[in-house]
PDB file of C-alpha atoms in Angstrom:
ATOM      1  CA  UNK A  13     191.877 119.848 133.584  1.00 91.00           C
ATOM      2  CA  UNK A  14     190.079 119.955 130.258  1.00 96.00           C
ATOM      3  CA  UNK A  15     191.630 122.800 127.885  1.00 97.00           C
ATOM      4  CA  UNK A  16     189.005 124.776 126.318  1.00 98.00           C
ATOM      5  CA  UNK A  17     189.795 126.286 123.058  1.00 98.00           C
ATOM      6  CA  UNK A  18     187.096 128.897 121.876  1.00 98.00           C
ATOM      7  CA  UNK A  19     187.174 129.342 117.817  1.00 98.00           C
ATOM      8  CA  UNK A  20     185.207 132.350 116.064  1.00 97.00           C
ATOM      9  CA  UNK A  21     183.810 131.853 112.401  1.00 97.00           C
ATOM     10  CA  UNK A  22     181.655 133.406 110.391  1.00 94.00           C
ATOM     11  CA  UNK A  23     179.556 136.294 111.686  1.00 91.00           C
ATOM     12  CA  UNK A  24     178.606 134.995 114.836  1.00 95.00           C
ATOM     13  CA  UNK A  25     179.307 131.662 115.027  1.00 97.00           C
ATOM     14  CA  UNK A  26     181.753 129.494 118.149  1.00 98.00           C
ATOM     15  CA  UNK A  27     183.636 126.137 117.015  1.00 98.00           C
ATOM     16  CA  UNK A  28     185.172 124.342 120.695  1.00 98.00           C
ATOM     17  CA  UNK A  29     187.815 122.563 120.908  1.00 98.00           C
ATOM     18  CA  UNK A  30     188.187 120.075 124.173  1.00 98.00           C
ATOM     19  CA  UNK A  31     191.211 118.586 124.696  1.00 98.00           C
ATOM     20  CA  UNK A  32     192.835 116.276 127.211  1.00 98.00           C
ATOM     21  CA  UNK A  33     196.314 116.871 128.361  1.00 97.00           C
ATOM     22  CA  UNK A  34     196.665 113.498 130.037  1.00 96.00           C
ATOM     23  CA  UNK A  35     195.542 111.361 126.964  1.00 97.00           C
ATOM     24  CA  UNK A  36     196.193 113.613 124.328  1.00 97.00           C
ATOM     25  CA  UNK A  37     192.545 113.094 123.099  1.00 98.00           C
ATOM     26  CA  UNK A  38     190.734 116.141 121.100  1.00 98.00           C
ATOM     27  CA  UNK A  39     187.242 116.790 120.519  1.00 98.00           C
ATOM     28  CA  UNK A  40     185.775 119.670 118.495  1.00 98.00           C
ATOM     29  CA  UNK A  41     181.844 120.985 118.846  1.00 98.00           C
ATOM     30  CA  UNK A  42     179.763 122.111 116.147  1.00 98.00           C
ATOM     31  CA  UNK A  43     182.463 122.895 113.323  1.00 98.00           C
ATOM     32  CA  UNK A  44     181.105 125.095 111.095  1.00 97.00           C
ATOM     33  CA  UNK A  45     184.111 125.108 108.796  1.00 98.00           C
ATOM     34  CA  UNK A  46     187.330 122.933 108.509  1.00 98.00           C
ATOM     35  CA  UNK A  47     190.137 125.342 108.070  1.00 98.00           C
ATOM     36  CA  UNK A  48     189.894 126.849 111.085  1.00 98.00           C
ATOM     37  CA  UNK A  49     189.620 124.268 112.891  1.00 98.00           C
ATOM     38  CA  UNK A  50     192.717 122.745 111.313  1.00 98.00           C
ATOM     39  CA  UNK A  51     194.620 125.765 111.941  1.00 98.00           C
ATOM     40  CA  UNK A  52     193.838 126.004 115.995  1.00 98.00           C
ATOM     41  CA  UNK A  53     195.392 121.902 116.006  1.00 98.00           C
ATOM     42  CA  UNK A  54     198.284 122.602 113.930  1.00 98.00           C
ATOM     43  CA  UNK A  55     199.282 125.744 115.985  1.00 97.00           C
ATOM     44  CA  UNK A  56     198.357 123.328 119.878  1.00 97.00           C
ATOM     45  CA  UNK A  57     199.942 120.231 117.878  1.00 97.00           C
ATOM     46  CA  UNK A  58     196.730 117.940 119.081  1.00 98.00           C
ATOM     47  CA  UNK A  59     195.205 115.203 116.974  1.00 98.00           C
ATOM     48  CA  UNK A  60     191.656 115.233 116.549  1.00 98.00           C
ATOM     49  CA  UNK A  61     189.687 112.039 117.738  1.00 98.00           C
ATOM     50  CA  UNK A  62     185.781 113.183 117.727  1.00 98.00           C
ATOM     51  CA  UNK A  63     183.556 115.863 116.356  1.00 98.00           C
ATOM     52  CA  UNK A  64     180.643 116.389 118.883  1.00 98.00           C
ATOM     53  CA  UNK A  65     177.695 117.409 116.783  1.00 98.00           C
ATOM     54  CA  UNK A  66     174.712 119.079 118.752  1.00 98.00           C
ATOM     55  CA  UNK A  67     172.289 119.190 115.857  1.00 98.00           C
ATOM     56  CA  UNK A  68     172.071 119.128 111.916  1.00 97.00           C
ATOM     57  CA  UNK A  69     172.049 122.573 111.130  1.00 96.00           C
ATOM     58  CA  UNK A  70     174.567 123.488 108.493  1.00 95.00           C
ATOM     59  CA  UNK A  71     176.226 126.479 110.910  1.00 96.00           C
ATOM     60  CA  UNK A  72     177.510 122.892 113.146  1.00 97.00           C
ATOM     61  CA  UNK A  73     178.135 120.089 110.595  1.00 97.00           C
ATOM     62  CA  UNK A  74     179.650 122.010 107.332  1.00 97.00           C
ATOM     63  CA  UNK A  75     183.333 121.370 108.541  1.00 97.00           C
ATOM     64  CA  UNK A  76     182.541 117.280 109.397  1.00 98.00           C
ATOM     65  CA  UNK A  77     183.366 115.577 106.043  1.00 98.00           C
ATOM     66  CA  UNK A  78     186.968 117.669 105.285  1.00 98.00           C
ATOM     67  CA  UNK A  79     187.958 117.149 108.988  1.00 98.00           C
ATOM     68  CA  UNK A  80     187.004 113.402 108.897  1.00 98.00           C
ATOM     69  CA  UNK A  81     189.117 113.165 105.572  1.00 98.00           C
ATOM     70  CA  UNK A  82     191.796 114.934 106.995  1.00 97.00           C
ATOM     71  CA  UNK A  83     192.479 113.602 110.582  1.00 98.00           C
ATOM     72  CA  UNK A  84     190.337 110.596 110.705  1.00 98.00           C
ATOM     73  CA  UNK A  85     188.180 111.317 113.107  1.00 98.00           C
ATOM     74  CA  UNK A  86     184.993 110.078 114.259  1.00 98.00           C
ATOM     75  CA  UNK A  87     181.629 111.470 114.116  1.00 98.00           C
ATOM     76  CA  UNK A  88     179.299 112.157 117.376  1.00 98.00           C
ATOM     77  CA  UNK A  89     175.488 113.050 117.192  1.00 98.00           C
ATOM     78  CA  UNK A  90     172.153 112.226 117.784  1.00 98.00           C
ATOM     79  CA  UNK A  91     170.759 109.119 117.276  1.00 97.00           C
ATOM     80  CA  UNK A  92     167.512 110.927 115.748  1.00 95.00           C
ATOM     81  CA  UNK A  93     169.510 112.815 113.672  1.00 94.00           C
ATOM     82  CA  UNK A  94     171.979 109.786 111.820  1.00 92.00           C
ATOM     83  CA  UNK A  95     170.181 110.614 108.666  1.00 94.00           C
ATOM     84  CA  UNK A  96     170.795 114.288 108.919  1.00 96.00           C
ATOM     85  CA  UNK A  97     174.260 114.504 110.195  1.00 96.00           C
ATOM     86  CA  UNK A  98     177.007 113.904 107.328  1.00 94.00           C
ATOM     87  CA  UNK A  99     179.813 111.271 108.016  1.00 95.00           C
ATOM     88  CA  UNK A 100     178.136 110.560 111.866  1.00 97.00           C
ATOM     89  CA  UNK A 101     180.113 107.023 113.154  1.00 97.00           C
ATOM     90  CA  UNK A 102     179.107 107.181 116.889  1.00 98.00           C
ATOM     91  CA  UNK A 103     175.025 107.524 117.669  1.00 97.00           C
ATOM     92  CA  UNK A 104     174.145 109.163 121.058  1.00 98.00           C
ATOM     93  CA  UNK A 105     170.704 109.480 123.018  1.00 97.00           C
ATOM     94  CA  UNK A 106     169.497 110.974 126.622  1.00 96.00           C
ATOM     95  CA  UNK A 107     171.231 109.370 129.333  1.00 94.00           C
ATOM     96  CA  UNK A 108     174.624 107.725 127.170  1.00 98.00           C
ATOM     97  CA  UNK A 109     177.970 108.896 128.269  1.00 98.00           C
ATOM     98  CA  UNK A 110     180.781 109.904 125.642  1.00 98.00           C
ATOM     99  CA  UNK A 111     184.453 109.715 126.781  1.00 98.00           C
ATOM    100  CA  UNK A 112     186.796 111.945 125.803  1.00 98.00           C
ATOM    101  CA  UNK A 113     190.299 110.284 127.212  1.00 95.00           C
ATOM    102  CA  UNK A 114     189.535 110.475 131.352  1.00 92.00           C
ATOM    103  CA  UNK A 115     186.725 112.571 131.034  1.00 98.00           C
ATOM    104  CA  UNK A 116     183.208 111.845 130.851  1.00 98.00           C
ATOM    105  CA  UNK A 117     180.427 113.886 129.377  1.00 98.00           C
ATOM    106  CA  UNK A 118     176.815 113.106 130.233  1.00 98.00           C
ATOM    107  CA  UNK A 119     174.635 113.278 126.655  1.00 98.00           C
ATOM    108  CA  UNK A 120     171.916 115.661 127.556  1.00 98.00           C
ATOM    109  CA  UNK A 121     168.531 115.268 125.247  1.00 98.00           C
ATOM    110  CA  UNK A 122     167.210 118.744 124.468  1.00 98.00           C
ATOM    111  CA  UNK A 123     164.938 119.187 121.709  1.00 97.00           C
ATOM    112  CA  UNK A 124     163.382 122.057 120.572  1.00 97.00           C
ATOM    113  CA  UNK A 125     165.522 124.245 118.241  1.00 97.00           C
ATOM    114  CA  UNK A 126     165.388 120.998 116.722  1.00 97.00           C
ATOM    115  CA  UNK A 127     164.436 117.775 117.204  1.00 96.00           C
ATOM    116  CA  UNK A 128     167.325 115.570 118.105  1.00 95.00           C
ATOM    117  CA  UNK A 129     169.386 118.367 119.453  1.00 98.00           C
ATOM    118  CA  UNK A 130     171.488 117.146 121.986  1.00 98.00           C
ATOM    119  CA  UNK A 131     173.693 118.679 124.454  1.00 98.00           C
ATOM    120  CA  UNK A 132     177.077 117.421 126.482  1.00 98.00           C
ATOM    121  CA  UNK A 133     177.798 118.000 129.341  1.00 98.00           C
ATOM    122  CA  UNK A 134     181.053 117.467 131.654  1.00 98.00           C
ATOM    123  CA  UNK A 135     180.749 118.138 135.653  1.00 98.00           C
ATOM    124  CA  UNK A 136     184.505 118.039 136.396  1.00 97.00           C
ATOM    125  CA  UNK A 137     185.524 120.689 134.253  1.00 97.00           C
ATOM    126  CA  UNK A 138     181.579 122.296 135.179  1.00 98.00           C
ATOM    127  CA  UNK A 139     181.254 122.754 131.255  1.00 98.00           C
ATOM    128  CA  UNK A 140     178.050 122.398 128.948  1.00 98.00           C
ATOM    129  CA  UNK A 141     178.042 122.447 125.621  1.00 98.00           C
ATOM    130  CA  UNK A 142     174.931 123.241 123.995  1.00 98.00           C
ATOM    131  CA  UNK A 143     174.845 124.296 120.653  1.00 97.00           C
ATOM    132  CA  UNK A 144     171.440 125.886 120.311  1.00 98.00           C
ATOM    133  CA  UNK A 145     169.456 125.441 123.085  1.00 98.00           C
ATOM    134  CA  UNK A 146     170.063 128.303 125.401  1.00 98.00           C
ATOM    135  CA  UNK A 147     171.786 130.882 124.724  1.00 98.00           C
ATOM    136  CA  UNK A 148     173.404 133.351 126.715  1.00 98.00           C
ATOM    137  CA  UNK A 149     170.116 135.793 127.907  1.00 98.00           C
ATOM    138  CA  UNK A 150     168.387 133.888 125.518  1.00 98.00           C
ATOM    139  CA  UNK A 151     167.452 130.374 123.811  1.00 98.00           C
ATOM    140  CA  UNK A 152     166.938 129.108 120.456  1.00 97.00           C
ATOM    141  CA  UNK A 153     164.486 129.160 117.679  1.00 97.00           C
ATOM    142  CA  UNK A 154     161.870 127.106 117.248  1.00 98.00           C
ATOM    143  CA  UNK A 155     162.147 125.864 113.824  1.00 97.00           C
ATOM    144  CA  UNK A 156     161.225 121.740 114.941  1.00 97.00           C
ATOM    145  CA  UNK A 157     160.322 121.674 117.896  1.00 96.00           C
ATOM    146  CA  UNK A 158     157.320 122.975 120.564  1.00 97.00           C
ATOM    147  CA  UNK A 159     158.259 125.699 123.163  1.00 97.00           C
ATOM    148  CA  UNK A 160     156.899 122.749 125.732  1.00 98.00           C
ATOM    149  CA  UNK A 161     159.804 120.611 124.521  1.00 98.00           C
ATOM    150  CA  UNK A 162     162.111 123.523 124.592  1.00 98.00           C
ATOM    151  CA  UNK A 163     160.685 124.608 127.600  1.00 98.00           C
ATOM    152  CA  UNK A 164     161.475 121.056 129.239  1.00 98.00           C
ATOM    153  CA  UNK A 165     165.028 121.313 127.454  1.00 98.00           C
ATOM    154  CA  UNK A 166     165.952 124.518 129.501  1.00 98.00           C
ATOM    155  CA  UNK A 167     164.569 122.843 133.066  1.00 97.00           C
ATOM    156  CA  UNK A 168     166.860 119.878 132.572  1.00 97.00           C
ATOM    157  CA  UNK A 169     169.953 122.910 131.957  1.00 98.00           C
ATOM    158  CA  UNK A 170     168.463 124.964 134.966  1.00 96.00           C
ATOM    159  CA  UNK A 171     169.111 121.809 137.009  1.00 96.00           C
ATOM    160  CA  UNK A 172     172.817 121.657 136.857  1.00 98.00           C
ATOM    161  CA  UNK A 173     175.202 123.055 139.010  1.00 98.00           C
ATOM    162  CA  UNK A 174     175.031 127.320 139.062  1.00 97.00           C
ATOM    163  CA  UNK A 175     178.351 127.672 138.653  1.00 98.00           C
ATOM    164  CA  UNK A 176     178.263 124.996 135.113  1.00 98.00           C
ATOM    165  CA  UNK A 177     179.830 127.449 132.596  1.00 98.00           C
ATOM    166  CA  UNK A 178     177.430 127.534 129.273  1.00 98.00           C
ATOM    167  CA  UNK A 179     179.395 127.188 126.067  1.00 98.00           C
ATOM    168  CA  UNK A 180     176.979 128.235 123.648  1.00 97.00           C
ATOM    169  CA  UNK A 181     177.494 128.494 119.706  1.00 96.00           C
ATOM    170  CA  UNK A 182     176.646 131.741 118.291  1.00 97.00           C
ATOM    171  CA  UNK A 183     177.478 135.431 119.672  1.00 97.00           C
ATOM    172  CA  UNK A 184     174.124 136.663 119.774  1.00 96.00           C
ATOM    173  CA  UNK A 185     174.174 137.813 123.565  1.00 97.00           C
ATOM    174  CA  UNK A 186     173.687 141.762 122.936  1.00 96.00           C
ATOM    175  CA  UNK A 187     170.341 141.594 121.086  1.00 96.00           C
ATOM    176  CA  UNK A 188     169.076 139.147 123.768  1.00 98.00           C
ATOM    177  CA  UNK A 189     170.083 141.789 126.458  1.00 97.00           C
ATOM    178  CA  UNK A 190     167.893 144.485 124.846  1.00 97.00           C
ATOM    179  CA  UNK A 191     164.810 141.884 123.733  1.00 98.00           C
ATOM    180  CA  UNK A 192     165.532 141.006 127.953  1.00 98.00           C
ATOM    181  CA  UNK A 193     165.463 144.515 128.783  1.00 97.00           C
ATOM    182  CA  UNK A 194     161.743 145.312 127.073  1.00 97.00           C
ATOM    183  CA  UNK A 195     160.336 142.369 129.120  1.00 97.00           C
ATOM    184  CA  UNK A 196     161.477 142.746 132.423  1.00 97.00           C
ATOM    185  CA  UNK A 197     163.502 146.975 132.806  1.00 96.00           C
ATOM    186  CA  UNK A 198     164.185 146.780 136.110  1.00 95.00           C
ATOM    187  CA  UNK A 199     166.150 143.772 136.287  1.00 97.00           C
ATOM    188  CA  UNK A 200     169.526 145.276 138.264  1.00 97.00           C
ATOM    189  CA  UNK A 201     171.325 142.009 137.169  1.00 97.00           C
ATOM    190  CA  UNK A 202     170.482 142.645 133.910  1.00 97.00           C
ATOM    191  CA  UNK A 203     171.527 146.212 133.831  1.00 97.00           C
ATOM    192  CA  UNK A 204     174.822 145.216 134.798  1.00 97.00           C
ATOM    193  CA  UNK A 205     175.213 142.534 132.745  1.00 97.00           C
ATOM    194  CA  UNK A 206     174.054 144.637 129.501  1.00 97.00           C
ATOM    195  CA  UNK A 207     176.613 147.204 130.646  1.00 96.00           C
ATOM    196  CA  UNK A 208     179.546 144.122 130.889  1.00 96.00           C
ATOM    197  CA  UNK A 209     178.717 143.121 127.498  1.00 97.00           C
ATOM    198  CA  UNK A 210     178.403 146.616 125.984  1.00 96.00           C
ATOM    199  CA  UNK A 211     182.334 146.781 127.256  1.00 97.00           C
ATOM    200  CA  UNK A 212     183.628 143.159 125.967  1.00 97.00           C
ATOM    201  CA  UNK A 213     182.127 143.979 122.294  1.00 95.00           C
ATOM    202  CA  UNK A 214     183.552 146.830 122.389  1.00 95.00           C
ATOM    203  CA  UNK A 215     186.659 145.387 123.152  1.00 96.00           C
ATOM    204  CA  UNK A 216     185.777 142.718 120.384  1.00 93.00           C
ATOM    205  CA  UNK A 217     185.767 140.162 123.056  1.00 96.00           C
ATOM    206  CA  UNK A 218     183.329 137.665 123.561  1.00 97.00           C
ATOM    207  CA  UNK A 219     180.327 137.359 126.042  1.00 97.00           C
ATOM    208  CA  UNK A 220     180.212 133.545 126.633  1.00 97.00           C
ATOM    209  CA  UNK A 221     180.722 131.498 127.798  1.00 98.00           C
ATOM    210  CA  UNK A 222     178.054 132.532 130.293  1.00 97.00           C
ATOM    211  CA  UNK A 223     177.338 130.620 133.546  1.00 98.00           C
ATOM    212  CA  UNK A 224     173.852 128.845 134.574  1.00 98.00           C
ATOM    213  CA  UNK A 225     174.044 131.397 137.839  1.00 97.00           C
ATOM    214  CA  UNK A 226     174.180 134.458 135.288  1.00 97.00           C
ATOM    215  CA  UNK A 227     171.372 133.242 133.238  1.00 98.00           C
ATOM    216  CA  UNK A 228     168.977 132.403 135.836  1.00 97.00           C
ATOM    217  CA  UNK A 229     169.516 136.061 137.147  1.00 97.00           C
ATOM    218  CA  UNK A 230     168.930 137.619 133.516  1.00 98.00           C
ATOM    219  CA  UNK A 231     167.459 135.395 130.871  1.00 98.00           C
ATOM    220  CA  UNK A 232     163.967 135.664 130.304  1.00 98.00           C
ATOM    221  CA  UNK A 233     163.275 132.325 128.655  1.00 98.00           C
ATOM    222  CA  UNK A 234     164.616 130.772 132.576  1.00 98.00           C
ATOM    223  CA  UNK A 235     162.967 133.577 134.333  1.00 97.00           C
ATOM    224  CA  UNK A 236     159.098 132.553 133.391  1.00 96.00           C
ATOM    225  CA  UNK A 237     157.954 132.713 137.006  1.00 95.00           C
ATOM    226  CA  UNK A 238     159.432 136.713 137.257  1.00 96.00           C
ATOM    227  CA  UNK A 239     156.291 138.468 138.567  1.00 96.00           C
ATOM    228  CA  UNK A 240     157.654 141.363 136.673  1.00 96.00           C
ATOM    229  CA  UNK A 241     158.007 139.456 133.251  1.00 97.00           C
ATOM    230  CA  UNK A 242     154.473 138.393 133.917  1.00 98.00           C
ATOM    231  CA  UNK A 243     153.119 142.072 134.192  1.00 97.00           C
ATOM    232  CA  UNK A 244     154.536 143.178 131.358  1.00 97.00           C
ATOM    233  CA  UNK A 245     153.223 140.772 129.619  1.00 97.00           C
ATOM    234  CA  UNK A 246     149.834 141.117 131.517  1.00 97.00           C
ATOM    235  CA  UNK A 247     150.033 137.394 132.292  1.00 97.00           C
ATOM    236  CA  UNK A 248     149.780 137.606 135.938  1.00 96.00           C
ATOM    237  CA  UNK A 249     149.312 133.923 137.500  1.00 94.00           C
ATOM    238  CA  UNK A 250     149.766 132.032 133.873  1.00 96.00           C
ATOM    239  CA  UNK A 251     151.135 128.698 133.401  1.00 97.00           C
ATOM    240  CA  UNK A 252     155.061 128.994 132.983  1.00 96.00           C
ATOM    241  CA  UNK A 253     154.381 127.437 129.443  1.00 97.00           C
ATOM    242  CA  UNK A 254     152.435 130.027 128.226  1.00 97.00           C
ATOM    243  CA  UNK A 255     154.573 132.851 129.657  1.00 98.00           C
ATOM    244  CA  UNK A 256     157.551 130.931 127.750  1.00 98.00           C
ATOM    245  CA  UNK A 257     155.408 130.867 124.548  1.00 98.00           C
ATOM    246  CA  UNK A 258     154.884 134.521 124.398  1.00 98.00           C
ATOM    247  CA  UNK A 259     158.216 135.514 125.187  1.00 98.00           C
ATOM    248  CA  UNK A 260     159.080 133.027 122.747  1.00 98.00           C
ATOM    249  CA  UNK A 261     157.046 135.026 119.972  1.00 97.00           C
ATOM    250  CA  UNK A 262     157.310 138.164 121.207  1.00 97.00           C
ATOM    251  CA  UNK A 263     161.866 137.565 120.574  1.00 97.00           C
ATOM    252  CA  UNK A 264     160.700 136.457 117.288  1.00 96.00           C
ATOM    253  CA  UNK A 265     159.305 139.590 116.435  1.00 95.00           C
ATOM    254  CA  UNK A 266     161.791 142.239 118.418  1.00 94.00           C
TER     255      UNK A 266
END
């Protein structure tokens, strides 16, 4: 099975690194920074063969061009983002499939944080990596993209397999709990998740990866049709799209 190696850096980000025991090959998501990245390999003795980038943003490319120099790797992103993504070598779109030694991961097209964000996603090892997209009780920003396309984005996630564990890239998952909690109180899985995550922070541990089971039980942005979401928002009967757009701006604001 695919060995998962979860990386913290800088306040909040996640850096994964995939590896496969059988072929030796090594993938890292979204590095951030080098160094650390360098360190994790050095201490598992793998070789890096592929950075999978899931968007542009500097928080998921800044470690590309020193890791490229230093292990001679290749680059994987978007095709709509070759321009934006530094060093990029392999170009990736809705539907392609990326092989990491034996394993293949399904390229997932998810726009809406930004356009061209892209996701992978591996059903053997039940693993999705998806940079900023959703979020664990939450979802991303909307700095390109519409909160239709977005919206669309998190229906294609909310498709997979419940028990697909959500590798997310930042550490945000305590505010979402309490912006979660003002839409919809009652929520008992909530409750206990906000408890479980109170505990691991304290602990200094982290809260994802998450699983799509947990999130369509407590995430707001997957939880449009809630009746109880809707009254709070005195929305009763709307369109899932514009329940999604007002939670959307109403997280922007909390």
């Amino acid at each position: 099975m695919l060995d998962i190696q979860q990386i913290p850096v800088l306040n909040d980000n996640y850096i994964y690194l995939i590896h496969d025991p059988e072929s030796q090959e090594t993938a890292v998501v979204d590095p951030a920074l080098a160094e650390p990245v360098l360190d994790v390999l050095k201490q598992k003795n793998w070789q890096l063969n592929y950075i999978l980038n899931t968007h542009h943003h500097g928080d998921h490319i800044g470690g590309n061009l020193a890791l490229k120099k230093k292990t001679q790797c290749k680059i994987v992103g978007s095709a709509t983002d070759q321009q934006r993504i530094p060093g990029i070598d392999i170009s990736l779109s809705e539907g392609d499939i990326f092989k990491l030694g034996n394993y293949e991961f399904q390229v997932i097209s998810c726009s809406g944080h930004t356009i061209g964000h892209i996701a992978f996603y591996q059903p053997e090892a039940k693993a999705l990596f998806c940079g900023d997209t959703l979020f664990a009780i939450g979802c991303g920003r909307l700095f390109e993209g519409s909160a239709e396309q977005m919206l669309q984005s998190l229906k294609k996630f909310s498709s997979l397999p419940l028990d697909t564990k959500v590798y997310c890239a930042h550490e945000y998952t305590a505010a979402n709990a309490q912006f979660a909690l003002s839409v919809e109180p009652e929520n008992t899985n909530l409750l206990k998740a906000v408890e479980r995550i109170k505990q691991l922070r304290e602990n200094n541990l982290p809260t994802v990866p998450t699983t799509l089971e947990q999130e369509q039980t407590t995430n707001p942005f997957l939880r449009t049709d809630s009746p109880d979401i809707q009254q709070t928002l005195a929305m009763q009967g709307a369109s899932e799209l514009a329940v999604f757009t007002e939670l959307r701006l109403r997280k922007n604001r909390f």
